[in-house]
mmCIF file of C-alpha atoms in Angstrom:
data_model
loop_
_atom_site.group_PDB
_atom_site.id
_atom_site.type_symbol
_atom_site.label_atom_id
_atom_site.label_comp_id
_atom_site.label_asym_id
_atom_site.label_seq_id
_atom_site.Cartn_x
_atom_site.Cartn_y
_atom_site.Cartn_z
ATOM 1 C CA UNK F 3 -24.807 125.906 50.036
ATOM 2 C CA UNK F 4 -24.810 121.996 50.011
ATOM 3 C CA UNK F 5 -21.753 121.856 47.621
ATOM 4 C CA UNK F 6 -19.742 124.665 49.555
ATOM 5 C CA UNK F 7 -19.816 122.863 52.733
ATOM 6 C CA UNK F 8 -18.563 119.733 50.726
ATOM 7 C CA UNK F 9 -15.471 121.730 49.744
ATOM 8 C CA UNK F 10 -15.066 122.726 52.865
ATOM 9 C CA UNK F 11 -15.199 119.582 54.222
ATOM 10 C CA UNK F 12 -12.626 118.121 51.436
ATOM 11 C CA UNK F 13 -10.155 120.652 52.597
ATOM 12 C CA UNK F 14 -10.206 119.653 55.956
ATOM 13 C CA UNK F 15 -9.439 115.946 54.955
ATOM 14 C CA UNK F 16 -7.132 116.640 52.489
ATOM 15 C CA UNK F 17 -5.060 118.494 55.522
ATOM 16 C CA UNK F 18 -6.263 116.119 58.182
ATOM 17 C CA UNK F 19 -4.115 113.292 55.585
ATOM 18 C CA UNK F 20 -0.462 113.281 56.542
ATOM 19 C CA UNK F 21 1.450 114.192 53.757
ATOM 20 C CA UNK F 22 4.447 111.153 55.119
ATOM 21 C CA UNK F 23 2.358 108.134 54.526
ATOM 22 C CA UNK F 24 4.557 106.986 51.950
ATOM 23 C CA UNK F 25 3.543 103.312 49.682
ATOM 24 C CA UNK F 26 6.819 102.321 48.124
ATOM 25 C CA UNK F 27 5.817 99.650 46.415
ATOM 26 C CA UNK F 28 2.690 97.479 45.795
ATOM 27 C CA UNK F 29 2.605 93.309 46.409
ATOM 28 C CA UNK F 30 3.527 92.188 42.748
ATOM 29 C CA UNK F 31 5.936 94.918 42.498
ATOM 30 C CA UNK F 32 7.370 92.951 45.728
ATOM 31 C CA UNK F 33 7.139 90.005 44.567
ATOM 32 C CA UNK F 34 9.306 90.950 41.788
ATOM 33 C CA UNK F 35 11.684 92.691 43.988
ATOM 34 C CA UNK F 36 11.816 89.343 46.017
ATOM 35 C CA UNK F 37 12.058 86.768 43.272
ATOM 36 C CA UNK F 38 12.873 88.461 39.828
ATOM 37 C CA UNK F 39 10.288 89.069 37.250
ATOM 38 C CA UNK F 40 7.983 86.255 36.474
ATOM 39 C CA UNK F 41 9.008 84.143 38.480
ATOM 40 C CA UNK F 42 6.307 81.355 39.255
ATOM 41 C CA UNK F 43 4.659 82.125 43.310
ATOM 42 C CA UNK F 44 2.557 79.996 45.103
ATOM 43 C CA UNK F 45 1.098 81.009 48.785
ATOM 44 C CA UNK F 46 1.799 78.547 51.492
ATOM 45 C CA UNK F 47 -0.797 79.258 54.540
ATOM 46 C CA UNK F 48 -0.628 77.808 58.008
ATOM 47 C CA UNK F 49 -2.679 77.576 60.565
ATOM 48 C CA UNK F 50 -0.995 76.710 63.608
ATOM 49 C CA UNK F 51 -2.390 74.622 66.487
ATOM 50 C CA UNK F 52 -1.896 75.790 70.325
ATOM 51 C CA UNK F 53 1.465 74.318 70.854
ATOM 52 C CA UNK F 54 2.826 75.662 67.394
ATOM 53 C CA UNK F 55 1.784 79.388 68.009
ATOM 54 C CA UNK F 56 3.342 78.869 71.555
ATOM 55 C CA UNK F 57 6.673 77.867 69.970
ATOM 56 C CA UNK F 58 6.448 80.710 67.718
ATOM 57 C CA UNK F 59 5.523 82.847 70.599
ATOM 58 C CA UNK F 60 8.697 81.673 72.562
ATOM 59 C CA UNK F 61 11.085 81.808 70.142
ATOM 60 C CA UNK F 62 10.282 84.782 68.190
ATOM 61 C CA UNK F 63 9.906 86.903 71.504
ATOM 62 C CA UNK F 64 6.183 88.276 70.766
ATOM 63 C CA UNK F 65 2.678 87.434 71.174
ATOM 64 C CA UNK F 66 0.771 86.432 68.067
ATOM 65 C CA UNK F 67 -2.197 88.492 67.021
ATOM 66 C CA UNK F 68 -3.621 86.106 64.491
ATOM 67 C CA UNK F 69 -3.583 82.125 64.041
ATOM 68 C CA UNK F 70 -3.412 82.586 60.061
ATOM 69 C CA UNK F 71 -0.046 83.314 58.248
ATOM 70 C CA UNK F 72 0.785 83.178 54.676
ATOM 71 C CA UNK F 73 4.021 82.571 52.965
ATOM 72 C CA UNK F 74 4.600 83.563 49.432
ATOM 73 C CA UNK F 75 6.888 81.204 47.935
ATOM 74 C CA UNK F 76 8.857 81.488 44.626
ATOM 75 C CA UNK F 77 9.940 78.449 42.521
ATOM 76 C CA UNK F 78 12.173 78.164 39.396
ATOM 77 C CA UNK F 79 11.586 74.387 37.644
ATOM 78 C CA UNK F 80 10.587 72.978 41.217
ATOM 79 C CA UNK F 81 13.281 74.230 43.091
ATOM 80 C CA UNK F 82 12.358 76.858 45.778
ATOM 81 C CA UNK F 83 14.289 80.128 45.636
ATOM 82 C CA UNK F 84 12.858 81.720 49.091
ATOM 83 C CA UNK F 85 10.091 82.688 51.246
ATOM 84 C CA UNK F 86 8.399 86.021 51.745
ATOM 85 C CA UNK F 87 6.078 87.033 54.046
ATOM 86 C CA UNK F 88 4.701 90.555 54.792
ATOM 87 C CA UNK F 89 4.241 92.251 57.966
ATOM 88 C CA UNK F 90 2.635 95.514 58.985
ATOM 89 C CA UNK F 91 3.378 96.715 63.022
ATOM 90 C CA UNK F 92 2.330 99.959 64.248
ATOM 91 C CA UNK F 93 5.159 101.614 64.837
ATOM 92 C CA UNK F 94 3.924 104.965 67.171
ATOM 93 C CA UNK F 95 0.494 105.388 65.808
ATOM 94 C CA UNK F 96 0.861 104.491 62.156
ATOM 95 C CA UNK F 97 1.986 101.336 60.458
ATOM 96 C CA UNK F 98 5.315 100.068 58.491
ATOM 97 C CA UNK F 99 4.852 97.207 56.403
ATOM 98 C CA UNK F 100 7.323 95.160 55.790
ATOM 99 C CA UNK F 101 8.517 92.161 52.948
ATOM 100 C CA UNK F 102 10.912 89.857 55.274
ATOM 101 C CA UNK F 103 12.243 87.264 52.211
ATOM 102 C CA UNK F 104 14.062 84.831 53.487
ATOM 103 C CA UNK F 105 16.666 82.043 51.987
ATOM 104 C CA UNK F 106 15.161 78.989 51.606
ATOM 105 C CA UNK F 107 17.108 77.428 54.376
ATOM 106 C CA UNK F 108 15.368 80.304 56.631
ATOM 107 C CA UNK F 109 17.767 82.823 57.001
ATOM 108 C CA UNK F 110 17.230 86.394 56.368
ATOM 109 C CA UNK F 111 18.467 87.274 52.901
ATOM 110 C CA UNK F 112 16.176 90.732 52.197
ATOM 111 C CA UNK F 113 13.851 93.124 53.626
ATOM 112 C CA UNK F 114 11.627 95.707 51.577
ATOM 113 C CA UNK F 115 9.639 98.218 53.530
ATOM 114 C CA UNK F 116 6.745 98.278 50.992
ATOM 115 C CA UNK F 117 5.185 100.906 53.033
ATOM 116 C CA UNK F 118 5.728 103.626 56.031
ATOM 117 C CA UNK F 119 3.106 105.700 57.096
ATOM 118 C CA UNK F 120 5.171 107.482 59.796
ATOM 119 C CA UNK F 121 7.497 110.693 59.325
ATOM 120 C CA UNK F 122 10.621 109.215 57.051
ATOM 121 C CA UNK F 123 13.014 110.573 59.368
ATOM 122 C CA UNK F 124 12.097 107.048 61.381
ATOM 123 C CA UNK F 125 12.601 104.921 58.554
ATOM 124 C CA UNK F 126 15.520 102.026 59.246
ATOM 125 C CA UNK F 127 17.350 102.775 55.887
ATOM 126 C CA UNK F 128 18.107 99.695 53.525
ATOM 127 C CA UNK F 129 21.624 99.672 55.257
ATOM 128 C CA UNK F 130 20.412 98.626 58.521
ATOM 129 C CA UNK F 131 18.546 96.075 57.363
ATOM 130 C CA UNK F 132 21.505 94.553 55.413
ATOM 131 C CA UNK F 133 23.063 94.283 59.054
ATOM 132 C CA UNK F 134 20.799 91.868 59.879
ATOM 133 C CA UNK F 135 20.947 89.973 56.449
ATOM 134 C CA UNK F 136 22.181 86.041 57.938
ATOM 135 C CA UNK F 137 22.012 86.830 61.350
ATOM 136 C CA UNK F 138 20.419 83.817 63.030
ATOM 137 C CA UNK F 139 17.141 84.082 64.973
ATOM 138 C CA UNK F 140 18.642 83.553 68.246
ATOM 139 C CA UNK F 141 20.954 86.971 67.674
ATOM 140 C CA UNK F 142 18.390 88.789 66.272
ATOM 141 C CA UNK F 143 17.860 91.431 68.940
ATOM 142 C CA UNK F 144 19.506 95.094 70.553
ATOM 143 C CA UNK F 145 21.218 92.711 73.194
ATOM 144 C CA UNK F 146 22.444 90.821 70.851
ATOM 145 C CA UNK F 147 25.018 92.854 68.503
ATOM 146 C CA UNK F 148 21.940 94.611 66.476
ATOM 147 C CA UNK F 149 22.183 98.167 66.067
ATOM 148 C CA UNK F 150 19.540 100.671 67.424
ATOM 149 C CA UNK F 151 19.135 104.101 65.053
ATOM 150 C CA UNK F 152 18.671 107.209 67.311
ATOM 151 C CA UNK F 153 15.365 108.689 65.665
ATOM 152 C CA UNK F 154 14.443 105.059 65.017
ATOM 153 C CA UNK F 155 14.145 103.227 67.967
ATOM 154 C CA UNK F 156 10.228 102.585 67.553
ATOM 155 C CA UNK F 157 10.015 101.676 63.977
ATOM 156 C CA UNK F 158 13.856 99.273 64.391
ATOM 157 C CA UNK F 159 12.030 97.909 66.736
ATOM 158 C CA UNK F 160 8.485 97.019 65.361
ATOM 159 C CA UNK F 161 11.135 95.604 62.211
ATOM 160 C CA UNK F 162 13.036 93.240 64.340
ATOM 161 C CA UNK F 163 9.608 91.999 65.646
ATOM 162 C CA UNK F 164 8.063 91.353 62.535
ATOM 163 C CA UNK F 165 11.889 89.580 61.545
ATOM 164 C CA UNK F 166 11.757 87.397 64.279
ATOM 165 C CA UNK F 167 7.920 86.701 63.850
ATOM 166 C CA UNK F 168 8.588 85.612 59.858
ATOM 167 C CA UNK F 169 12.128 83.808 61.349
ATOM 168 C CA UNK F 170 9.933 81.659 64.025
ATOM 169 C CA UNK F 171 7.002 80.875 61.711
ATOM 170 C CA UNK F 172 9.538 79.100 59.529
ATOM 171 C CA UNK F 173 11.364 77.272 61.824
ATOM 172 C CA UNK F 174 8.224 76.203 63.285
ATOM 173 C CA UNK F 175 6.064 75.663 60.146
ATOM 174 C CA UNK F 176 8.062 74.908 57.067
ATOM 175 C CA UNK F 177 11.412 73.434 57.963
ATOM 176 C CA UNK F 178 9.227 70.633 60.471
ATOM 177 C CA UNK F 179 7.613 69.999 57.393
ATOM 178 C CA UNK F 180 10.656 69.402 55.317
ATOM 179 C CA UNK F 181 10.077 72.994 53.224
ATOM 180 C CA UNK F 182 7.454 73.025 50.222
#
């Protein structure tokens, strides 16, 4: 009796599970994606004081929900190829994560979604993102020139967050301190 109402209850998860959640790829998979096979990464973490998460705040546009961030950075013989950090926002009710890579002068050079949990049909595609590929911080928003995607408008918009978020911890964190 025991192990019937175990199947029973299996089923019921295994329907209860959306069948959209989607994992695309997992973080040394990205990491490869972002810097080319073995290719030497080192993690940079800040932890930025009061005035340092209120520059972020202001510049990026959003309010920081955690004073810990971590950079993964890759090198080739010293010299620093880029910067990757991921993200994961909530777009309706489920999350997107994100791999923002950026140049190592700070600008926006690739974005992975390494994961999107809701329906695919609000996925930004890889062409939208390449939009935004050099765009500046300061022009990285709907008012500003950047496309919305009808069907999209929550999950283009929990990207450009977590862009400008990744954007504004670099220009606050690593290029005061001169890079890595």
């Amino acid at each position: 009796m025991k192990s019937i109402r175990f199947i029973i209850l299996l089923s019921i998860l295994a329907q209860a599970t959306p069948g959209s959640a989607e994992i695309f790829y997992s973080k040394n998979e990205a990491m490869e994606l972002a810097f080319g096979k073995g290719t030497p990464i080192e993690l940079l973490s800040f932890f930025p004081d009061d005035l340092e998460i209120a520059k972020i705040q202001q510049e990026a546009r959003i309010k920081l929900e955690s004073g810990m961030f971590t950079f993964y950075v890759g090198k080739s013989q010293d010299k620093i190829l880029g910067y990757a950090a991921i993200e994961t926002e909530t777009v309706r009710t489920k999350p997107e994560t994100l791999m923002i890579v950026l140049t190592p002068d700070g600008e926006l050079r690739s974005v992975f979604t390494l994961a999107f949990h809701e329906p695919p049909e609000y996925q930004p595609p890889e062409k939208w993102f390449q939009k935004l590929y050099q765009r500046p911080l300061t022009n990285m928003d709907f008012n500003k020139g950047v496309d919305g995607i009808s069907g999209a408008t929550l999950s283009t918009r929990a990207a450009i967050k977590s862009i400008r978020k990744v954007m504004a911890i670099y220009q606050t964190m690593i290029k005061k301190q001169g890079g890595n």
